[in-house]
mmCIF file of C-alpha atoms (C1' of nucleotides) in Angstrom:
data_model
loop_
_atom_site.group_PDB
_atom_site.id
_atom_site.type_symbol
_atom_site.label_atom_id
_atom_site.label_comp_id
_atom_site.label_asym_id
_atom_site.label_seq_id
_atom_site.Cartn_x
_atom_site.Cartn_y
_atom_site.Cartn_z
ATOM 1 C CA MET A 1 4.469 4.625 -231.322
ATOM 2 C CA ARG A 2 4.135 1.433 -229.718
ATOM 3 C CA GLU A 3 0.526 1.490 -229.216
ATOM 4 C CA GLU A 4 -0.169 -1.929 -228.105
ATOM 5 C CA ASP A 5 1.655 -4.972 -228.911
ATOM 6 C CA SER A 6 -1.556 -6.555 -229.739
ATOM 7 C CA ASN A 7 -2.056 -4.163 -232.475
ATOM 8 C CA TRP A 8 0.017 -5.863 -235.009
ATOM 9 C CA PHE A 9 -1.037 -9.113 -233.727
ATOM 10 C CA ALA A 10 -4.588 -8.121 -234.111
ATOM 11 C CA LYS A 11 -3.915 -7.339 -237.630
ATOM 12 C CA TRP A 12 -2.531 -10.722 -238.054
ATOM 13 C CA GLU A 13 -5.561 -12.135 -236.569
ATOM 14 C CA GLU A 14 -7.510 -10.627 -239.316
ATOM 15 C CA GLU A 15 -5.314 -12.105 -241.845
ATOM 16 C CA LEU A 16 -5.157 -15.318 -240.119
ATOM 17 C CA PRO A 17 -7.812 -17.690 -241.051
ATOM 18 C CA SER A 18 -10.263 -18.233 -238.400
ATOM 19 C CA PRO A 19 -10.220 -21.892 -237.941
ATOM 20 C CA GLU A 20 -13.713 -21.726 -236.767
ATOM 21 C CA GLU A 21 -14.957 -19.220 -239.188
ATOM 22 C CA LEU A 22 -13.675 -19.766 -242.580
ATOM 23 C CA MET A 23 -13.015 -23.312 -243.116
ATOM 24 C CA PRO A 24 -15.282 -24.501 -245.741
ATOM 25 C CA LEU A 25 -13.340 -27.545 -245.693
ATOM 26 C CA SER A 26 -12.722 -28.277 -249.215
ATOM 27 C CA GLN A 27 -12.143 -31.690 -250.370
ATOM 28 C CA THR A 28 -9.055 -33.378 -249.480
ATOM 29 C CA LEU A 29 -9.316 -34.489 -246.077
ATOM 30 C CA ILE A 30 -6.214 -36.311 -246.484
ATOM 31 C CA THR A 31 -3.631 -35.157 -244.227
ATOM 32 C CA PRO A 32 -0.997 -33.254 -246.021
ATOM 33 C CA ASP A 33 1.409 -36.002 -245.548
ATOM 34 C CA LEU A 34 -0.896 -38.543 -246.826
ATOM 35 C CA ALA A 35 -1.831 -36.470 -249.772
ATOM 36 C CA LEU A 36 1.693 -35.754 -250.566
ATOM 37 C CA ALA A 37 2.583 -39.237 -249.960
ATOM 38 C CA PHE A 38 0.175 -40.260 -252.575
ATOM 39 C CA ASP A 39 1.572 -37.707 -254.787
ATOM 40 C CA ILE A 40 -1.743 -36.369 -255.562
ATOM 41 C CA GLN A 41 -1.997 -35.055 -258.959
ATOM 42 C CA ASN A 42 -5.465 -33.956 -258.555
ATOM 43 C CA PRO A 43 -7.145 -35.480 -261.474
ATOM 44 C CA ASN A 44 -9.853 -33.002 -261.047
ATOM 45 C CA SER A 45 -12.053 -35.454 -259.504
ATOM 46 C CA PRO A 46 -15.603 -34.613 -258.889
ATOM 47 C CA LEU A 47 -15.251 -33.077 -255.614
ATOM 48 C CA PRO A 48 -16.675 -35.505 -253.207
ATOM 49 C CA LYS A 49 -18.446 -34.031 -250.346
ATOM 50 C CA THR A 50 -16.271 -35.567 -247.931
ATOM 51 C CA HIS A 51 -16.714 -33.624 -244.949
ATOM 52 C CA HIS A 52 -15.152 -34.540 -241.820
ATOM 53 C CA GLN A 53 -12.488 -33.434 -239.608
ATOM 54 C CA GLN A 54 -9.109 -33.907 -240.844
ATOM 55 C CA HIS A 55 -6.141 -34.683 -238.878
ATOM 56 C CA GLN A 56 -3.047 -32.773 -238.986
ATOM 57 C CA GLN A 57 0.169 -34.252 -238.357
ATOM 58 C CA THR A 58 1.406 -31.479 -236.314
ATOM 59 C CA THR A 59 4.803 -32.113 -236.954
ATOM 60 C CA PRO A 60 5.364 -34.813 -239.262
ATOM 61 C CA PRO A 61 5.569 -38.130 -237.768
ATOM 62 C CA LEU A 62 9.057 -37.301 -237.496
ATOM 63 C CA GLY A 63 9.846 -39.828 -239.811
ATOM 64 C CA VAL A 64 13.083 -40.550 -238.654
ATOM 65 C CA HIS A 65 13.460 -42.516 -241.646
ATOM 66 C CA THR A 66 16.902 -42.748 -240.888
ATOM 67 C CA PRO A 67 19.377 -43.555 -243.316
ATOM 68 C CA SER A 68 19.046 -47.075 -243.353
ATOM 69 C CA SER A 69 20.036 -47.173 -246.771
ATOM 70 C CA HIS A 70 17.707 -46.031 -249.302
ATOM 71 C CA PRO A 71 19.558 -45.769 -252.451
ATOM 72 C CA ASN A 72 16.339 -45.336 -254.039
ATOM 73 C CA SER A 73 17.720 -45.643 -257.391
ATOM 74 C CA SER A 74 14.347 -45.846 -258.864
ATOM 75 C CA ALA A 75 12.919 -42.683 -260.072
ATOM 76 C CA GLU A 76 10.431 -42.143 -257.410
ATOM 77 C CA PHE A 77 8.104 -43.942 -255.244
ATOM 78 C CA ASP A 78 9.399 -46.273 -252.800
ATOM 79 C CA SER A 79 7.954 -49.196 -251.162
ATOM 80 C CA ALA A 80 6.670 -48.859 -247.771
ATOM 81 C CA GLU A 81 9.339 -48.960 -245.310
ATOM 82 C CA LEU A 82 8.292 -51.265 -242.711
ATOM 83 C CA GLY A 83 6.791 -49.753 -239.842
ATOM 84 C CA GLY A 84 4.167 -50.075 -237.755
ATOM 85 C CA THR A 85 1.304 -48.890 -239.442
ATOM 86 C CA ALA A 86 0.090 -51.696 -240.249
ATOM 87 C CA GLY A 87 -1.848 -53.833 -240.420
ATOM 88 C CA SER A 88 -4.998 -52.711 -240.988
ATOM 89 C CA GLY A 89 -6.403 -54.048 -243.926
ATOM 90 C CA GLY A 90 -3.653 -55.942 -245.170
ATOM 91 C CA VAL A 91 -2.757 -53.900 -248.090
ATOM 92 C CA ASP A 92 0.419 -52.257 -247.491
ATOM 93 C CA GLU A 93 0.302 -48.641 -247.411
ATOM 94 C CA PRO A 94 2.918 -47.084 -249.419
ATOM 95 C CA ALA A 95 3.019 -43.595 -248.406
ATOM 96 C CA ARG A 96 4.953 -42.433 -245.517
ATOM 97 C CA THR A 97 8.393 -41.411 -246.194
ATOM 98 C CA LEU A 98 7.774 -39.618 -249.359
ATOM 99 C CA LYS A 99 8.962 -36.353 -250.455
ATOM 100 C CA ARG A 100 6.670 -33.518 -250.778
ATOM 101 C CA PRO A 101 6.466 -31.567 -253.931
ATOM 102 C CA ARG A 102 8.642 -28.593 -254.136
ATOM 103 C CA LEU A 103 7.175 -25.596 -252.556
ATOM 104 C CA VAL A 104 6.657 -22.671 -254.786
ATOM 105 C CA TRP A 105 7.265 -19.429 -253.083
ATOM 106 C CA THR A 106 4.802 -17.052 -254.535
ATOM 107 C CA PRO A 107 5.166 -13.374 -253.886
ATOM 108 C CA GLN A 108 2.290 -13.611 -251.522
ATOM 109 C CA LEU A 109 3.774 -16.387 -249.601
ATOM 110 C CA HIS A 110 7.025 -14.571 -249.492
ATOM 111 C CA LYS A 111 5.240 -11.504 -248.314
ATOM 112 C CA ARG A 112 3.954 -13.407 -245.398
ATOM 113 C CA PHE A 113 7.354 -14.638 -244.760
ATOM 114 C CA VAL A 114 8.812 -11.166 -244.748
ATOM 115 C CA ASP A 115 6.073 -9.861 -242.560
ATOM 116 C CA ALA A 116 6.629 -12.577 -240.096
ATOM 117 C CA VAL A 117 10.309 -11.920 -239.997
ATOM 118 C CA ALA A 118 9.740 -8.243 -239.673
ATOM 119 C CA HIS A 119 7.431 -8.672 -236.804
ATOM 120 C CA LEU A 120 9.485 -11.156 -235.043
ATOM 121 C CA GLY A 121 12.569 -9.104 -235.355
ATOM 122 C CA ILE A 122 15.717 -10.353 -236.812
ATOM 123 C CA LYS A 123 16.718 -11.802 -233.572
ATOM 124 C CA ASN A 124 13.743 -13.912 -233.051
ATOM 125 C CA ALA A 125 13.219 -14.738 -236.584
ATOM 126 C CA VAL A 126 14.198 -18.290 -236.686
ATOM 127 C CA PRO A 127 12.688 -20.845 -238.948
ATOM 128 C CA LYS A 128 10.497 -22.395 -236.388
ATOM 129 C CA THR A 129 9.039 -19.181 -235.198
ATOM 130 C CA ILE A 130 8.608 -17.849 -238.636
ATOM 131 C CA MET A 131 6.852 -20.933 -239.687
ATOM 132 C CA GLN A 132 4.505 -20.720 -236.773
ATOM 133 C CA LEU A 133 3.729 -17.134 -237.329
ATOM 134 C CA MET A 134 3.078 -17.651 -240.948
ATOM 135 C CA SER A 135 0.536 -20.237 -240.134
ATOM 136 C CA VAL A 136 0.556 -21.620 -243.542
ATOM 137 C CA ASP A 137 -0.349 -25.162 -243.550
ATOM 138 C CA GLY A 138 1.926 -27.363 -245.394
ATOM 139 C CA LEU A 139 4.833 -25.184 -244.642
ATOM 140 C CA THR A 140 7.600 -26.952 -242.914
ATOM 141 C CA ARG A 141 10.475 -25.669 -240.967
ATOM 142 C CA GLU A 142 12.761 -26.880 -243.663
ATOM 143 C CA ASN A 143 10.896 -24.888 -246.206
ATOM 144 C CA VAL A 144 11.283 -21.763 -244.226
ATOM 145 C CA ALA A 145 14.836 -22.462 -243.328
ATOM 146 C CA SER A 146 15.803 -22.926 -246.881
ATOM 147 C CA HIS A 147 14.054 -19.833 -247.951
ATOM 148 C CA LEU A 148 15.401 -17.877 -245.073
ATOM 149 C CA GLN A 149 18.859 -18.836 -246.024
ATOM 150 C CA LYS A 150 18.480 -17.465 -249.444
ATOM 151 C CA TYR A 151 16.686 -14.451 -248.222
ATOM 152 C CA ARG A 152 19.524 -13.591 -245.930
ATOM 153 C CA LEU A 153 21.965 -13.862 -248.708
ATOM 154 C CA TYR A 154 19.822 -11.549 -250.681
ATOM 155 C CA LEU A 155 19.793 -9.004 -247.910
ATOM 156 C CA LYS A 156 23.513 -9.221 -247.541
ATOM 157 C CA ARG A 157 24.053 -8.721 -251.146
ATOM 158 C CA MET A 158 21.950 -5.626 -251.022
ATOM 159 C CA GLN A 159 23.813 -4.188 -248.169
ATOM 160 C CA GLY A 160 27.078 -4.569 -249.775
ATOM 161 C CA LEU A 161 25.774 -2.917 -252.798
ATOM 162 C CA SER A 162 24.176 0.034 -251.353
ATOM 163 C CA ASN A 163 25.631 1.905 -254.042
ATOM 164 C CA GLY A 164 23.887 3.446 -256.634
ATOM 165 C CA GLY A 165 24.009 6.402 -257.543
ATOM 166 C CA SER A 166 21.504 8.459 -258.146
ATOM 167 C CA GLY A 167 19.174 8.899 -255.700
ATOM 168 C CA ASN A 168 18.443 5.533 -255.316
ATOM 169 C CA GLY A 169 19.554 4.757 -251.953
ATOM 170 C CA ASN A 170 17.993 1.670 -252.776
ATOM 171 C CA GLY A 171 16.257 -0.235 -250.369
ATOM 172 C CA SER A 172 12.714 -0.173 -250.799
ATOM 173 C CA ILE A 173 10.737 -0.966 -253.709
ATOM 174 C CA PRO A 174 13.339 -2.246 -255.935
ATOM 175 C CA GLY A 175 12.488 -2.455 -259.457
ATOM 176 C CA LEU A 176 10.839 0.812 -259.325
ATOM 177 C CA SER A 177 13.361 3.362 -260.217
ATOM 178 C CA GLY A 178 13.606 3.304 -263.848
ATOM 179 C CA GLY A 179 17.194 3.058 -263.950
ATOM 180 C CA GLY A 180 19.264 0.544 -262.495
ATOM 181 C CA MET A 181 17.986 -2.431 -260.943
ATOM 182 C CA VAL A 182 20.330 -4.265 -258.865
ATOM 183 C CA ASP A 183 18.502 -7.388 -258.751
ATOM 184 C CA THR A 184 20.136 -10.072 -260.607
ATOM 185 C CA ALA A 185 17.086 -11.753 -261.684
ATOM 186 C CA THR A 186 17.794 -14.218 -259.065
ATOM 187 C CA ASP A 187 16.020 -12.155 -256.581
ATOM 188 C CA GLN A 188 12.884 -11.716 -258.468
ATOM 189 C CA LEU A 189 10.989 -13.244 -255.720
ATOM 190 C CA PHE A 190 12.649 -11.228 -253.044
ATOM 191 C CA ALA A 191 12.329 -8.132 -255.071
ATOM 192 C CA SER A 192 8.650 -8.423 -255.144
ATOM 193 C CA SER A 193 8.314 -7.760 -251.543
ATOM 194 C CA PRO A 194 9.261 -4.625 -249.742
ATOM 195 C CA VAL A 195 12.092 -5.146 -247.441
ATOM 196 C CA PRO A 196 11.826 -3.536 -244.097
ATOM 197 C CA PRO A 197 14.477 -0.918 -243.709
ATOM 198 C CA HIS A 198 16.111 -2.238 -240.669
ATOM 199 C CA PHE A 199 16.575 -5.497 -242.379
ATOM 200 C CA LEU A 200 19.475 -3.906 -244.042
ATOM 201 C CA HIS A 201 20.855 -2.532 -240.886
ATOM 202 C CA PRO A 202 21.702 -5.158 -238.488
ATOM 203 C CA GLY A 203 22.526 -3.676 -235.219
ATOM 204 C CA ARG A 204 21.462 -0.243 -236.021
ATOM 205 C CA GLY A 205 19.339 2.064 -234.056
ATOM 206 C CA ASN A 206 16.356 0.053 -233.806
ATOM 207 C CA SER A 207 16.195 -3.471 -234.623
ATOM 208 C CA ASP A 208 13.061 -4.789 -233.337
ATOM 209 C CA HIS A 209 9.589 -5.342 -234.368
ATOM 210 C CA TYR A 210 8.493 -3.451 -237.286
ATOM 211 C CA MET A 211 5.048 -2.141 -237.582
ATOM 212 C CA PRO A 212 3.796 -1.563 -240.996
ATOM 213 C CA PHE A 213 1.238 1.091 -241.116
ATOM 214 C CA VAL A 214 -1.687 -0.201 -242.860
ATOM 215 C CA PRO A 215 -4.763 0.945 -241.218
ATOM 216 C CA VAL A 216 -7.887 -0.652 -242.144
ATOM 217 C CA ALA A 217 -7.846 -0.886 -245.821
ATOM 218 C CA ALA A 218 -8.488 -3.617 -248.166
ATOM 219 C CA MET A 219 -9.458 -6.986 -247.078
ATOM 220 C CA HIS A 220 -10.996 -9.627 -249.065
ATOM 221 C CA HIS A 221 -11.673 -13.039 -247.964
ATOM 222 C CA HIS A 222 -8.497 -14.828 -247.571
ATOM 223 C CA HIS A 223 -7.946 -18.403 -247.919
ATOM 224 C CA GLN A 224 -5.046 -20.561 -247.787
ATOM 225 C CA MET A 225 -4.693 -23.398 -250.035
ATOM 226 C CA ALA A 226 -2.214 -25.411 -251.741
ATOM 227 C CA ALA A 227 -2.252 -26.654 -255.174
ATOM 228 C CA VAL A 228 -0.218 -29.123 -256.900
ATOM 229 C CA VAL A 229 0.490 -28.896 -260.474
ATOM 230 C CA GLY A 230 1.559 -31.831 -262.409
ATOM 231 C CA HIS A 231 3.425 -30.960 -265.460
ATOM 232 C CA PRO A 232 1.773 -28.280 -267.417
ATOM 233 C CA PRO A 233 2.423 -28.028 -271.040
ATOM 234 C CA GLN A 234 5.269 -25.760 -271.017
ATOM 235 C CA LEU A 235 5.784 -22.460 -269.542
ATOM 236 C CA GLN A 236 8.808 -20.408 -269.232
ATOM 237 C CA GLN A 237 9.030 -19.012 -265.836
ATOM 238 C CA GLN A 238 10.360 -15.652 -265.167
ATOM 239 C CA TYR A 239 7.481 -13.439 -264.650
ATOM 240 C CA ARG A 240 7.951 -9.809 -265.071
ATOM 241 C CA HIS A 241 5.339 -7.836 -263.398
ATOM 242 C CA PHE A 242 6.077 -4.330 -262.471
ATOM 243 C CA GLY A 243 3.903 -1.641 -261.242
ATOM 244 C CA SER A 244 1.173 -4.047 -260.811
ATOM 245 C CA PRO A 245 0.999 -5.765 -257.559
ATOM 246 C CA PRO A 246 2.038 -9.274 -257.996
ATOM 247 C CA ASN A 247 -0.688 -11.658 -257.857
ATOM 248 C CA GLY A 248 -0.877 -15.208 -257.031
ATOM 249 C CA GLN A 249 -1.479 -18.011 -259.287
ATOM 250 C CA PHE A 250 -4.337 -20.247 -259.646
ATOM 251 C CA GLU A 251 -4.302 -23.888 -260.003
ATOM 252 C CA VAL A 252 -6.043 -26.767 -258.561
ATOM 253 C CA PRO A 253 -7.187 -25.832 -255.177
ATOM 254 C CA PHE A 254 -6.301 -28.218 -252.550
ATOM 255 C CA LEU A 255 -5.801 -28.760 -248.979
ATOM 256 C CA SER A 256 -6.748 -26.408 -246.344
ATOM 257 C CA ARG A 257 -5.469 -24.879 -243.272
ATOM 258 C CA GLN A 258 -5.877 -25.828 -239.738
ATOM 259 C CA SER A 259 -3.170 -26.861 -237.478
ATOM 260 C CA HIS A 260 -3.210 -26.124 -233.864
ATOM 261 C CA GLN A 261 0.305 -26.003 -232.890
ATOM 262 C CA GLN A 262 1.533 -25.013 -229.571
ATOM 263 C CA VAL A 263 2.150 -21.541 -230.519
ATOM 264 C CA GLN A 264 1.037 -19.112 -227.988
ATOM 265 C CA ARG A 265 -1.863 -17.282 -229.259
ATOM 266 C CA MET A 266 -3.727 -14.371 -227.958
ATOM 267 C CA GLY A 267 -7.367 -14.308 -228.144
ATOM 268 C CA THR A 268 -8.388 -11.097 -229.578
ATOM 269 C CA SER A 269 -11.201 -11.223 -231.896
ATOM 270 C CA VAL A 270 -11.207 -8.325 -234.145
ATOM 271 C CA HIS A 271 -13.666 -8.449 -236.827
ATOM 272 C CA SER A 272 -13.526 -5.384 -238.837
ATOM 273 C CA SER A 273 -14.795 -6.320 -242.114
ATOM 274 C CA SER A 274 -13.976 -4.159 -244.944
ATOM 275 C CA PRO A 275 -15.774 -5.018 -248.038
ATOM 276 C CA VAL A 276 -14.883 -3.654 -251.301
ATOM 277 C CA VAL A 277 -11.734 -3.899 -253.186
ATOM 278 C CA PRO A 278 -12.285 -7.318 -254.351
ATOM 279 C CA SER A 279 -11.436 -6.890 -257.874
ATOM 280 C CA TYR A 280 -7.986 -7.612 -258.832
ATOM 281 C CA VAL A 281 -6.662 -9.158 -261.814
ATOM 282 C CA GLU A 282 -5.974 -12.639 -261.125
ATOM 283 C CA ASP A 283 -5.072 -14.006 -264.401
ATOM 284 C CA LEU A 284 -1.395 -13.780 -264.854
ATOM 285 C CA GLU A 285 0.553 -16.803 -265.525
ATOM 286 C CA SER A 286 0.183 -19.599 -263.298
ATOM 287 C CA ALA A 287 2.627 -21.510 -261.550
ATOM 288 C CA THR A 288 5.403 -22.763 -263.425
ATOM 289 C CA ALA A 289 6.260 -26.188 -263.298
ATOM 290 C CA ALA A 290 7.995 -27.426 -266.227
ATOM 291 C CA ASN A 291 9.429 -30.716 -266.745
ATOM 292 C CA GLY A 292 7.380 -33.033 -264.757
ATOM 293 C CA ARG A 293 8.294 -31.265 -261.666
ATOM 294 C CA LYS A 294 5.604 -31.581 -259.180
ATOM 295 C CA VAL A 295 5.160 -28.448 -257.347
ATOM 296 C CA LEU A 296 3.198 -27.461 -254.408
ATOM 297 C CA THR A 297 1.898 -23.987 -254.468
ATOM 298 C CA LEU A 298 0.805 -22.655 -251.201
ATOM 299 C CA PHE A 299 -1.486 -19.790 -251.145
ATOM 300 C CA PRO A 300 -1.444 -17.713 -248.075
ATOM 301 C CA THR A 301 -3.931 -15.135 -247.231
ATOM 302 C CA GLY A 302 -3.892 -12.779 -250.033
ATOM 303 C CA ASP A 303 -2.631 -9.815 -248.316
ATOM 304 C CA ASP A 304 -1.031 -6.884 -249.733
ATOM 305 C "C1'" DC B 1 17.761 -30.014 -230.417
ATOM 306 C "C1'" DT B 2 17.518 -26.063 -233.254
ATOM 307 C "C1'" DC B 3 19.967 -22.601 -235.916
ATOM 308 C "C1'" DG B 4 23.264 -20.928 -239.620
ATOM 309 C "C1'" DT B 5 25.717 -21.747 -243.384
ATOM 310 C "C1'" DA B 6 28.067 -23.943 -247.222
ATOM 311 C "C1'" DA B 7 28.001 -27.462 -250.431
ATOM 312 C "C1'" DT B 8 25.436 -30.345 -253.049
ATOM 313 C "C1'" DA B 9 21.469 -32.643 -255.269
ATOM 314 C "C1'" DT B 10 17.204 -32.752 -258.027
ATOM 315 C "C1'" DT C 1 16.296 -22.077 -262.003
ATOM 316 C "C1'" DA C 2 14.440 -22.684 -257.563
ATOM 317 C "C1'" DT C 3 14.101 -25.347 -253.823
ATOM 318 C "C1'" DA C 4 15.527 -29.471 -251.096
ATOM 319 C "C1'" DT C 5 18.817 -32.026 -248.659
ATOM 320 C "C1'" DT C 6 22.812 -32.892 -246.222
ATOM 321 C "C1'" DA C 7 26.821 -31.992 -243.233
ATOM 322 C "C1'" DC C 8 28.789 -29.804 -239.579
ATOM 323 C "C1'" DG C 9 29.952 -26.377 -236.338
ATOM 324 C "C1'" DA C 10 27.800 -23.376 -232.704
#
DNA sequence: CTCGTAATAT
DNA sequence: TATATTACGA
């Protein structure tokens, strides 16, 4: 036990996108903010070869759009809010101070979230750290915080209800036992990801980093991307996939990952490529955005 | 300032 | 519904 601390980290390195390696740089050089600001709907434009470095906002400009009154009665879109940006050009730049589309937590994304929390340990698992460890571009601390809040509630609920009866001490792999599922359908997302045991035992024997044993195994090229979906025809959410590993959804690819935050990083290059195992159903329903709800679907490194 | 949580909004 | 936003105490 406790081989090296870099072990798990090394693993992460594999999962983590090598900023220098894989970064085909898809279109969209717009900084996330900008893109979001524009409310990109991705009209499936012809993919311009725009290639150039993009800039990340590392931390949003901290808008600080303070209150200053913004009743914003209008549906959406707001005029530029004075500022400095200016000038250039003359045309006012709307953007800035816009809301991002709702983030869709896909099982994969959630998996990353759980892994991060597991590795950080409950104690150190705070939104900021989690966000950094996840390394998913586009993810904000608020996103994580919000999700974390719900996730904690979910864990609490499970603890209280450790009951069950038969054999099912519950805990891992919910939804498996053919009998009683305790998930209220509100935890679908949470249920799709294995919950580390000690998550349910705060202050119990060992509450520290958790090391999932997953020796070299499958590994396909991972990519992180975000996609925004306008308002698809109509789709009733509520996916029910059992037995089959949940898969992500596909939509309009967008954005890319980069970001060089000040998160300490170890330099351990481990390049164990493991080909094979690429095939995996990927159809499944896609995101679900009904009702003109713009949604941002992040796609973390497909890891499972 | 960031976190945690409850209430609330969309 | 799921996620975002806000408020407030720690």
